[in-house]
Short mmCIF file of C-alpha atoms and ligand atoms in Angstrom, two decimals:
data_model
loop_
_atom_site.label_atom_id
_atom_site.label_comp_id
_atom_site.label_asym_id
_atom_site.label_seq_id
_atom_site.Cartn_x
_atom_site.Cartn_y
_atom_site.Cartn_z
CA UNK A 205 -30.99 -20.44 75.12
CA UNK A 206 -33.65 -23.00 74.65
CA UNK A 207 -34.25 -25.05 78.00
CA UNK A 208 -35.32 -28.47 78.12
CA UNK A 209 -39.41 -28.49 78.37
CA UNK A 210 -38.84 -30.59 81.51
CA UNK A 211 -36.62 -28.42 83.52
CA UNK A 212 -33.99 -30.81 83.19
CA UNK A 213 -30.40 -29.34 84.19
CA UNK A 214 -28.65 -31.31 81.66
CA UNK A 215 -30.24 -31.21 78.24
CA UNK A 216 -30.88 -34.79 77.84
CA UNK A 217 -30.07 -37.01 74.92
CA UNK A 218 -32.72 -36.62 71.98
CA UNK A 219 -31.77 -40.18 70.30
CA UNK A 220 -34.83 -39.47 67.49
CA UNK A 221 -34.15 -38.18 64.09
CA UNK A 222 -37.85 -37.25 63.31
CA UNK A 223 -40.40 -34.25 64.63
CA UNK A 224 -43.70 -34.38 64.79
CA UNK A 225 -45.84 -31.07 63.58
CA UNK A 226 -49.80 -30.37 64.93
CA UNK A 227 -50.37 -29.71 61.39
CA UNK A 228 -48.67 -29.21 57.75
CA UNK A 229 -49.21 -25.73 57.66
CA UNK A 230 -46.17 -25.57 60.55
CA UNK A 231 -44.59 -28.10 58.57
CA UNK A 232 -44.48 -26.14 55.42
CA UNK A 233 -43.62 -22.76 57.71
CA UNK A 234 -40.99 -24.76 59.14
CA UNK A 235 -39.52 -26.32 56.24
CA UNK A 236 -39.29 -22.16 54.73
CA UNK A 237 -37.51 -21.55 57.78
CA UNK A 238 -39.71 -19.47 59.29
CA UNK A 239 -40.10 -21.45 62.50
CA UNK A 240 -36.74 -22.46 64.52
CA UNK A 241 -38.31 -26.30 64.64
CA UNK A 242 -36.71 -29.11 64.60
CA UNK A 243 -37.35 -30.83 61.90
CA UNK A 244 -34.87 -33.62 60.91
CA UNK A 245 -31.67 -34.30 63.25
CA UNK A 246 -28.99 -33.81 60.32
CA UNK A 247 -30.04 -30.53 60.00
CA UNK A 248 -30.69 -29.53 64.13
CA UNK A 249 -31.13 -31.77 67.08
CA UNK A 250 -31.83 -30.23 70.30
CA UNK A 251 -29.65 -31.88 72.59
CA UNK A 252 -26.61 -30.56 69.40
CA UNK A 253 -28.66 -27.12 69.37
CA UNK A 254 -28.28 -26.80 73.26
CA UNK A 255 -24.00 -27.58 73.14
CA UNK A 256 -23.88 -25.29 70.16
CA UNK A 257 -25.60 -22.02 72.15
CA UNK A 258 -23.35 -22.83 75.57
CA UNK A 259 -19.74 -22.42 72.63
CA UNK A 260 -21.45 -19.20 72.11
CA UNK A 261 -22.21 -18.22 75.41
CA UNK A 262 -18.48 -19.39 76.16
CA UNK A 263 -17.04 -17.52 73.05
CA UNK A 264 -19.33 -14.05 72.73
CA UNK A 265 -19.71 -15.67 69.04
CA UNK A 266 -21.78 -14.54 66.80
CA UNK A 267 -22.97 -18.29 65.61
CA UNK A 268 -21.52 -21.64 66.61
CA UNK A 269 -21.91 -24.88 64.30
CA UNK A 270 -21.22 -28.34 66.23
CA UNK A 271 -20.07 -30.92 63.49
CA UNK A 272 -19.04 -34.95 63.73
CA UNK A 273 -14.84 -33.88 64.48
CA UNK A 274 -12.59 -31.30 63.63
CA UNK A 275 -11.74 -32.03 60.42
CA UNK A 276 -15.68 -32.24 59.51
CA UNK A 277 -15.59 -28.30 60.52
CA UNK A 278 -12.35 -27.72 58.93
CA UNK A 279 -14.09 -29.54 55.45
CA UNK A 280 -16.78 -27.61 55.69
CA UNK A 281 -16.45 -24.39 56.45
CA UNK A 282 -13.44 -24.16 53.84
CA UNK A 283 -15.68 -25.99 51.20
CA UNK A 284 -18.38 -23.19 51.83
CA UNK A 285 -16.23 -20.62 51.32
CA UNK A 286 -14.07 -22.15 48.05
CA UNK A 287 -14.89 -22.65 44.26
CA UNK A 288 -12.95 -24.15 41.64
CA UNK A 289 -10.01 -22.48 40.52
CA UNK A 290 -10.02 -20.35 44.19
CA UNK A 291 -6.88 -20.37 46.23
CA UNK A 292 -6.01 -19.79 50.39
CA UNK A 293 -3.27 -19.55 52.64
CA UNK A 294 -2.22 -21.74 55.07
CA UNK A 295 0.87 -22.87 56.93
CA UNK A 296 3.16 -26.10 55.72
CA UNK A 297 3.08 -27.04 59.28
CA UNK A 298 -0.62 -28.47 59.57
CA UNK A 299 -2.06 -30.97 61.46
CA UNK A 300 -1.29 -34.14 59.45
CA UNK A 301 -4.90 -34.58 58.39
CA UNK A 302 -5.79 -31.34 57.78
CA UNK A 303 -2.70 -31.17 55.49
CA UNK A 304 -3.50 -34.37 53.55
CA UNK A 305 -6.68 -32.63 53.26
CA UNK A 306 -5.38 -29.24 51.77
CA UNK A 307 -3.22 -30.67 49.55
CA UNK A 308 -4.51 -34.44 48.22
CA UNK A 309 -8.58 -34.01 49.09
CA UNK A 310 -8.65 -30.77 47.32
CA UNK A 311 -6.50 -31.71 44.61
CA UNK A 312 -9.36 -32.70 41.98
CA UNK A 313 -11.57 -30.06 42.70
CA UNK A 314 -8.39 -27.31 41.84
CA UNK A 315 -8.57 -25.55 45.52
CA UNK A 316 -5.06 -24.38 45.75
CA UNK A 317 -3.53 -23.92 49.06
CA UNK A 318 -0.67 -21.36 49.01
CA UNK A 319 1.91 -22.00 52.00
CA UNK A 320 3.48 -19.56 54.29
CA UNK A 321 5.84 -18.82 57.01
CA UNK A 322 3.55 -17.48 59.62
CA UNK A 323 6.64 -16.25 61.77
CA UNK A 324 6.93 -14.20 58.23
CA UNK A 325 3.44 -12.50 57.56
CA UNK A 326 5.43 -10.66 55.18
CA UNK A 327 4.87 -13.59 52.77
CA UNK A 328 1.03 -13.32 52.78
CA UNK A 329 1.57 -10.55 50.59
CA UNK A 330 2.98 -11.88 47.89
CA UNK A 331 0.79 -15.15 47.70
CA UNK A 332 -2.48 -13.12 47.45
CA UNK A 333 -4.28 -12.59 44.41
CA UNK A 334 -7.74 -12.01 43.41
CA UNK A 335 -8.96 -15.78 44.38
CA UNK A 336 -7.83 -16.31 47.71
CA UNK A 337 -10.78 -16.94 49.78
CA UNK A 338 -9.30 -16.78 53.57
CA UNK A 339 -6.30 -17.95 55.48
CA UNK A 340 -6.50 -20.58 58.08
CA UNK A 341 -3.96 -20.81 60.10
CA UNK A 342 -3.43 -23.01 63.74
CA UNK A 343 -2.77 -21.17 66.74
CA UNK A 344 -0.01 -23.45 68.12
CA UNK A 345 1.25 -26.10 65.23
CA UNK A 346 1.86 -29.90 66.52
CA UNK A 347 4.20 -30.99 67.02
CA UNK A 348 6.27 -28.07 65.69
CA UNK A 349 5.22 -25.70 67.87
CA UNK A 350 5.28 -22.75 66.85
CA UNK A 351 2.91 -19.88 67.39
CA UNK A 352 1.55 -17.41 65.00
CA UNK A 353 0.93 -13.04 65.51
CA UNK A 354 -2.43 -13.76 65.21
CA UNK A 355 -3.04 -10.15 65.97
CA UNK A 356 -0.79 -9.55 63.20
CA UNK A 357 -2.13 -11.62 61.24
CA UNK A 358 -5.50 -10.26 61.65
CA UNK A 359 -4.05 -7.28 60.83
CA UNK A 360 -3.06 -7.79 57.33
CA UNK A 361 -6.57 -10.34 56.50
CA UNK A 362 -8.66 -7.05 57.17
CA UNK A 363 -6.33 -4.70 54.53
CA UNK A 364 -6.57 -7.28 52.23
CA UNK A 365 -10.70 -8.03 52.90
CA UNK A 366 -10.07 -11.92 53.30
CA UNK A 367 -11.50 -13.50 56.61
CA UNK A 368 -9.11 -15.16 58.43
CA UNK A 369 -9.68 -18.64 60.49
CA UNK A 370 -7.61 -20.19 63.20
CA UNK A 371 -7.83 -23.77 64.37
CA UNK A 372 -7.29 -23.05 67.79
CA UNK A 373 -8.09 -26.84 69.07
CA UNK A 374 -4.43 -26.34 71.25
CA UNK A 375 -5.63 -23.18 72.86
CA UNK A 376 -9.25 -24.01 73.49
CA UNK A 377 -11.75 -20.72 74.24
CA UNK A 378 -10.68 -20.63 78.11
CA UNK A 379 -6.96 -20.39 77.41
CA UNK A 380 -7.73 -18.05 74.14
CA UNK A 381 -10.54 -15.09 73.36
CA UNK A 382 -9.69 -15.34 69.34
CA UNK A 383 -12.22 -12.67 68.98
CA UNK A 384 -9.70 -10.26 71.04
CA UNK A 385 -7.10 -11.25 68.00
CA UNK A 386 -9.27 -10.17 65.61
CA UNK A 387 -10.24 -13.61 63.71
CA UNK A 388 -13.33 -13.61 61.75
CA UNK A 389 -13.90 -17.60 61.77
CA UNK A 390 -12.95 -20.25 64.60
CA UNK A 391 -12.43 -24.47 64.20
CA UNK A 392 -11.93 -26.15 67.28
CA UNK A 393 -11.86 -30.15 67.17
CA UNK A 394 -14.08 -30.18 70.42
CA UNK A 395 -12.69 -34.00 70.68
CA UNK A 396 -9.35 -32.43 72.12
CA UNK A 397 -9.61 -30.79 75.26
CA UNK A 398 -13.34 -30.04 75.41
CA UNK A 399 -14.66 -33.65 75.06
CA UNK A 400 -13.90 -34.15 78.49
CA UNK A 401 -11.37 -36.60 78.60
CA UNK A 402 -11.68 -38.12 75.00
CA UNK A 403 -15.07 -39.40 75.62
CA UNK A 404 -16.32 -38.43 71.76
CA UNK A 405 -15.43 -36.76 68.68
CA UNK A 406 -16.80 -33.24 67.69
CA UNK A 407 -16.26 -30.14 65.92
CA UNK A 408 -16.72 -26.56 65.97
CA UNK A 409 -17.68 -23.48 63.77
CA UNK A 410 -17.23 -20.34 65.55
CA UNK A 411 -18.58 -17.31 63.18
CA UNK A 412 -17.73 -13.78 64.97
CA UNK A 413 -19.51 -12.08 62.85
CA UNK A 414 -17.58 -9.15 61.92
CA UNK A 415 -16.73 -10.14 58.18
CA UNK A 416 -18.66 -8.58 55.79
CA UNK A 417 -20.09 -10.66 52.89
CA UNK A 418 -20.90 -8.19 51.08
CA UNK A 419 -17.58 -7.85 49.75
CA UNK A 420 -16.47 -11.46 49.26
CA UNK A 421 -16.78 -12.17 45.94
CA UNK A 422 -17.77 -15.67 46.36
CA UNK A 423 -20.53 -14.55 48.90
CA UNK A 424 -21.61 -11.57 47.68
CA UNK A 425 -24.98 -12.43 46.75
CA UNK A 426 -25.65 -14.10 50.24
CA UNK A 427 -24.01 -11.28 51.95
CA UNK A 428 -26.60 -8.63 50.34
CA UNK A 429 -29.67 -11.30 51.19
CA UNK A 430 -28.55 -12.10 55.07
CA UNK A 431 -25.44 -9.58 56.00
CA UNK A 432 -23.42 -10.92 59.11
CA UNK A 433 -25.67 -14.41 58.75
CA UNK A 434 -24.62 -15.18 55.20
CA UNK A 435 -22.06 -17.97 55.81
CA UNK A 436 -23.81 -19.72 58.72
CA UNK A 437 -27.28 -19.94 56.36
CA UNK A 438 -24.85 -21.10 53.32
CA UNK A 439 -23.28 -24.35 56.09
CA UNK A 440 -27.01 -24.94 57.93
CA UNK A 441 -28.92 -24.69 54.61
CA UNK A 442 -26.83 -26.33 52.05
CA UNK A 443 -22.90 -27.87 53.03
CA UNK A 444 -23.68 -29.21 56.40
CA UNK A 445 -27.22 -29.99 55.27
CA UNK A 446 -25.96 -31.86 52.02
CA UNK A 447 -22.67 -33.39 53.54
CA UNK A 448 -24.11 -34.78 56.76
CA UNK A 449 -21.40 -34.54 59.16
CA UNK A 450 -23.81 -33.73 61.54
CA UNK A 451 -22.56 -34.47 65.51
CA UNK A 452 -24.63 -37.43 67.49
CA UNK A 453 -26.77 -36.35 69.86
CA UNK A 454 -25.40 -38.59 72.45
CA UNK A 455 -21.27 -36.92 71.85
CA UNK A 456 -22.60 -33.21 71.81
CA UNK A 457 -24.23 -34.40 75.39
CA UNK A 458 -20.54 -35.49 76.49
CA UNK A 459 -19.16 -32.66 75.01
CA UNK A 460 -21.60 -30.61 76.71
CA UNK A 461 -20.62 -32.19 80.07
CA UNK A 462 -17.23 -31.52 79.17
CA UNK A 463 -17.52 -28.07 78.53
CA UNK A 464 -18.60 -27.89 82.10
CA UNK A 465 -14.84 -28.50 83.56
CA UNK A 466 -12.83 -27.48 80.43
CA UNK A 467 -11.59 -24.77 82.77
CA UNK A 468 -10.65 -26.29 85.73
CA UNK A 469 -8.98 -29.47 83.43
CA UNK A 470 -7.16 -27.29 80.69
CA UNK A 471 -5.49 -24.82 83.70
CA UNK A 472 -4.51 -28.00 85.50
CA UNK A 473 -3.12 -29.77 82.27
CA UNK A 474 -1.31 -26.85 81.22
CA UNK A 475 0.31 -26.35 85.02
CA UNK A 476 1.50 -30.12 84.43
CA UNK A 477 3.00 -29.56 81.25
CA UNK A 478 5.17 -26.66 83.01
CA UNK A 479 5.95 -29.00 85.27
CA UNK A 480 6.79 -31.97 82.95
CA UNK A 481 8.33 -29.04 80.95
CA UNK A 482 10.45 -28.28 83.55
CA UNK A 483 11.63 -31.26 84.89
CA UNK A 484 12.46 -32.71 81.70
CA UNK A 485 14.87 -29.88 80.81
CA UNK A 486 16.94 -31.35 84.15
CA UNK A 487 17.18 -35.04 82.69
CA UNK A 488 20.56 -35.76 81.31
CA UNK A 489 18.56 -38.19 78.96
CA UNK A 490 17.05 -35.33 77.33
CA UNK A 491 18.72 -33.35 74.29
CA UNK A 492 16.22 -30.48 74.09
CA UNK A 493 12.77 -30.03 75.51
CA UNK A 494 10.22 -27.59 73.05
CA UNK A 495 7.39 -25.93 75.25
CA UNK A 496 6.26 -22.31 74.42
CA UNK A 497 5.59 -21.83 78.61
CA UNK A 498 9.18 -22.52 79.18
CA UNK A 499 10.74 -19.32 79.77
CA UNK A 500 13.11 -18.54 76.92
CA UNK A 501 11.54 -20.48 74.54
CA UNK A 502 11.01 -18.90 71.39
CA UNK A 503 7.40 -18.00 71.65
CA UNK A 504 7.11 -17.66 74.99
CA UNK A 505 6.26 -14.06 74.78
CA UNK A 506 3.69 -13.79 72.00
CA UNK A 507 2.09 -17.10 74.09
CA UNK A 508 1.57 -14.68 76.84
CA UNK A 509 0.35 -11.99 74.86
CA UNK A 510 -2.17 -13.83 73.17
CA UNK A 511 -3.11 -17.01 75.15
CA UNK A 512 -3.57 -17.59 79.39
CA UNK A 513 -1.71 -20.69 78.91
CA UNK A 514 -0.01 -22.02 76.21
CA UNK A 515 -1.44 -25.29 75.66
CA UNK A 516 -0.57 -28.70 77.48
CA UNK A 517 1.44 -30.84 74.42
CA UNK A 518 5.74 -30.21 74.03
CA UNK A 519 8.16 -32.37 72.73
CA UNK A 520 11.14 -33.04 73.89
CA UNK A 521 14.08 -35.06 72.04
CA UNK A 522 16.11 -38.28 73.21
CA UNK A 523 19.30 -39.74 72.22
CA UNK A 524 17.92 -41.94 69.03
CA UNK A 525 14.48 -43.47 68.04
CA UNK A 526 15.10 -46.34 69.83
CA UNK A 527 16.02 -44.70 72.83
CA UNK A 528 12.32 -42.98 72.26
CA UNK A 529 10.79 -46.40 72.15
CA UNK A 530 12.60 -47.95 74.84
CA UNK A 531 11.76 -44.62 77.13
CA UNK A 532 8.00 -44.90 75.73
CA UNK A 533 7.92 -48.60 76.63
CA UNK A 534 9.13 -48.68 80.35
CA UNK A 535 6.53 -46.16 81.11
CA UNK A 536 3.88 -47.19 83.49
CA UNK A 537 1.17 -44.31 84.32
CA UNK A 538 2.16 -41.65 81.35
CA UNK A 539 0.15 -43.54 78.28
CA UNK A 540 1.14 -44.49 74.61
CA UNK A 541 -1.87 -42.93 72.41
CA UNK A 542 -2.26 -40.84 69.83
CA UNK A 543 -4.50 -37.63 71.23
CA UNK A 544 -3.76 -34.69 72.65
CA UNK A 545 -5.80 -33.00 75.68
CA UNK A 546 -7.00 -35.97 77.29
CA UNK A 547 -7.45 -36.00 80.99
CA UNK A 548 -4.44 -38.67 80.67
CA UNK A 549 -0.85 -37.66 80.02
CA UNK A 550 -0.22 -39.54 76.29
CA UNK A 551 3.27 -39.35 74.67
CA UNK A 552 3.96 -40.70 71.03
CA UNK A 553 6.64 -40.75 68.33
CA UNK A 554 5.51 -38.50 65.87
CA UNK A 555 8.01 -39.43 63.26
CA UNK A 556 6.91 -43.33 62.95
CA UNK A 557 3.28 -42.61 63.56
CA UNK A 558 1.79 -39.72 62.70
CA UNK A 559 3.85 -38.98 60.36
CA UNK A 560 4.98 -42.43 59.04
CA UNK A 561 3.77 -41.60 55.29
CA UNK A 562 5.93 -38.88 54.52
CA UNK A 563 9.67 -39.15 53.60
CA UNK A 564 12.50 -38.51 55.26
CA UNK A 565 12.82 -35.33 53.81
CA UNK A 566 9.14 -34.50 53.99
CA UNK A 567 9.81 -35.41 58.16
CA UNK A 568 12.63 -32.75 57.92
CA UNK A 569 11.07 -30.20 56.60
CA UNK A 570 8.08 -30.67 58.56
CA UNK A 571 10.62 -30.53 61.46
CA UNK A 572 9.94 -33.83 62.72
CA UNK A 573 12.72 -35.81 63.35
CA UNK A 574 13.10 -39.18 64.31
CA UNK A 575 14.29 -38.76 67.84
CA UNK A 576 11.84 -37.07 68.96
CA UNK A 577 9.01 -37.47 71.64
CA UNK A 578 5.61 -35.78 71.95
CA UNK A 579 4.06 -35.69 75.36
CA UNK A 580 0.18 -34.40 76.04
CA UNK A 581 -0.13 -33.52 79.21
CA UNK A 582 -3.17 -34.82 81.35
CA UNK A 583 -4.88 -34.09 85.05
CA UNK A 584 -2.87 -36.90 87.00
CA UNK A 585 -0.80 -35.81 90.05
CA UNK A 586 2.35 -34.45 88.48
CA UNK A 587 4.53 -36.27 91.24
CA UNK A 588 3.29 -39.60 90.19
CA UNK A 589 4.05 -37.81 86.01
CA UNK A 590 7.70 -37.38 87.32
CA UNK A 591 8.04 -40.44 89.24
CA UNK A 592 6.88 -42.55 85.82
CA UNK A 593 9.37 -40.66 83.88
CA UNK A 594 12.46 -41.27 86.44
CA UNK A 595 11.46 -44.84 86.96
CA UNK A 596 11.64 -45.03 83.16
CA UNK A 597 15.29 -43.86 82.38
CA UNK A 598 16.16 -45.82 85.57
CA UNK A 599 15.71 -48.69 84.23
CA UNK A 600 16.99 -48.14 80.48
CA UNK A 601 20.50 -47.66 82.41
CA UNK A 602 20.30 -51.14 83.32
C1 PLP B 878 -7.17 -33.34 66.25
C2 PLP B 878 -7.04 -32.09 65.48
C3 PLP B 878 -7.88 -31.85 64.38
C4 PLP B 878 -8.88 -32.86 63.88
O1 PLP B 878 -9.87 -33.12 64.80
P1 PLP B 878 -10.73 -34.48 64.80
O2 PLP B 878 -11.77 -34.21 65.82
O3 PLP B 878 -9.82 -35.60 65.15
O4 PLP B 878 -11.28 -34.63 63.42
C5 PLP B 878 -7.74 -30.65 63.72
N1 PLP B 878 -6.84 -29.74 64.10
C6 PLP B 878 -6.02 -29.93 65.15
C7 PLP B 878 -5.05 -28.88 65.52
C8 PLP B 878 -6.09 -31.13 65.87
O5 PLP B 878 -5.26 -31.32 66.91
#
């Protein structure tokens, strides 16, 4: 880990873009990457450089890449490992833009994405073929849900040779040890839970190292040049170089902060959610309350196989969408935003919001239905949570 020359405890913010060299012999060494300068802060900033190497002290990874959000890590990384006419699997229950970007985004460039039932891994064998680059799959899907075998998964991505990725921005690296699970590649959107309290947006590539290029066809050559370091030289010396979602100094500082009390804040947020979780499942007002930590619930046993808490977002269901507004309306502490993971509890309706461009048949299938509530649990005093919510239905009997 590279300290600050100072001694400075907190890397500090290095707001420059430009690096000075004593002469342009270093400049031309650096530029051939045979000194680990700085040279230009698209391509590496040190206060970026010094969040990136504390995710892989965190994670054991083999290489971490900090990007602008998630969904610049999620772009990336999958347009690294894609070419035109390739195909991957995926889920159809996505985060919305991650979806949009799957399936419109890729559209032109004829990157196919082949959905699955990943409570079926079964069906990953039958939409292989020769061009599918990797599956990328979420650990817990919002607000569905549901939670894949990823140790299953793995499972059948290493028989078939095809790295598999999980967006595990639910189940951040203190509640999950992905490389335990067997995944090859990592995408966190570091804006969630690891931000700090939705201070900044961010994004993570975690690289565990353990595919091997050398037999990826798309990678092949890279693979025989660089071995384990293939794909992170293909993102730092040509996509993230060339697309220049590079993260701000100033956010991978916050994020860095962040990363200081992710523990302490995600156990806490999780034990709330339990709570909420809980107490919900006692309201009369409430039809059906969805929370993997709940016991019965339908994951809750792979979630305690594979994570040390599962998550701090559930969704519970209400009487009508109006009855969801009303209830959303009347409360006073619990906020109406759309995030997940902040240090503030945040409910929304998912069907008019984040989901308000599909149809009503798109909703259904994407199991979101029109009555129901999604709550992301923050750090408050859970008392004070469940005194909001009571005060709330109180006063929609009147
Ligand atoms: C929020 C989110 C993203 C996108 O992250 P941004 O930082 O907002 O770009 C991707 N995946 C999941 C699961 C998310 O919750």
């Amino acid at each position: 880990m590279r300290e600050d020359p100072a001694g400075s405890l907190h890397m500090p913010v290095y707001e420059t873009v430009a690096y000075e060299f004593g002469s342009s012999y270093h400049l031309e060494q650096a530029f051939l990457g045979r000194r680990p300068d700085h040279i230009y802060s698209r391509i590496s900033n040190p206060t970026v450089e010094h969040f990136e190497q504390k995710i892989k002290n965190v994670t054991g990874a083999f290489a971490v890449m900090a990007v602008s959000s998630g969904m610049a890590a999620i772009s990336n990384l999958a347009l690294a490992l894609l070419t035109s006419g390739d195909n991957f699997i995926t889920s159809r229950n996505l985060f919305g833009n991650t979806y949009s970007l799957f399936t419109s985004t890729f559209r032109p460039f004829n990157l196919e994405p082949r959905f699955i039932d990943p409570g079926n891994p079964e069906e990953i064998d039958s939409a292989i073929n020769e061009k599918t680059r990797f599956i990328f799959l979420e650990s817990i899907t919002n607000p569905q849900l549901e939670v894949a075998d990823i140790g299953r998964i793995s499972g059948i991505t290493k028989k078939y040779n095809i790295p598999l990725i999980i967006d595990s921005t639910l189940t951040p690296p203190c509640l999950f040890k992905a490389s335990d699970f067997g995944v090859d590649l990592e995408v966190i959107s570091s804006t969630k839970f690891i931000s700090g309290g939705a201070t900044s947006t961010g994004g993570l590539i975690i690289d565990y190292g353990r595919f091997d290029w050398n037999r990826s066809e798309t990678m092949e050559e890279l693979g025989q040049q660089f071995g384990p370091h293939a794909l992170i030289i293909k993102l730092r010396r040509e996509f993230y170089r060339n697309l220049g979602a590079c993260l701000s100094p100033h956010n991978a500082w916050l994020q860095s902060v962040g990363l200081e009390t992710l523990e302490l804040r995600a156990l806490k947020a999780c034990s709330n959610c339990l709570d909420l979780a809980r107490f919900l499942s006692t309201c009369p007002e409430v039809d059906q309350v969805n929370y993997p930590g709940l016991e019965g619930a339908a994951y809750y046993e792979l979630c305690n196989k594979q994570f040390r808490k599962p998550g701090a977002v559930m969704t519970f269901r209400l009487k009508s969408k109006e009855f969801c507004f009303s209830f959303m309306d009347n409360l006073e502490i619990i906020r109406r935003a759309t995030n997940l993971n902040d240090n503030r509890t945040l409910v929304i309706h998912p069907a008019s919001t984040i989901f308000s461009e599909y149809s009503s048949r798109k909703k259904a299938e994407l199991k979101v239905p029109d009555n129901m509530v999604r709550l992301s649990a923050g750090i408050e005093d859970v008392d004070d949570l469940i005194t909001d919510i009571k005060q709330a239905f109180a006063k929609m009997k009147n």
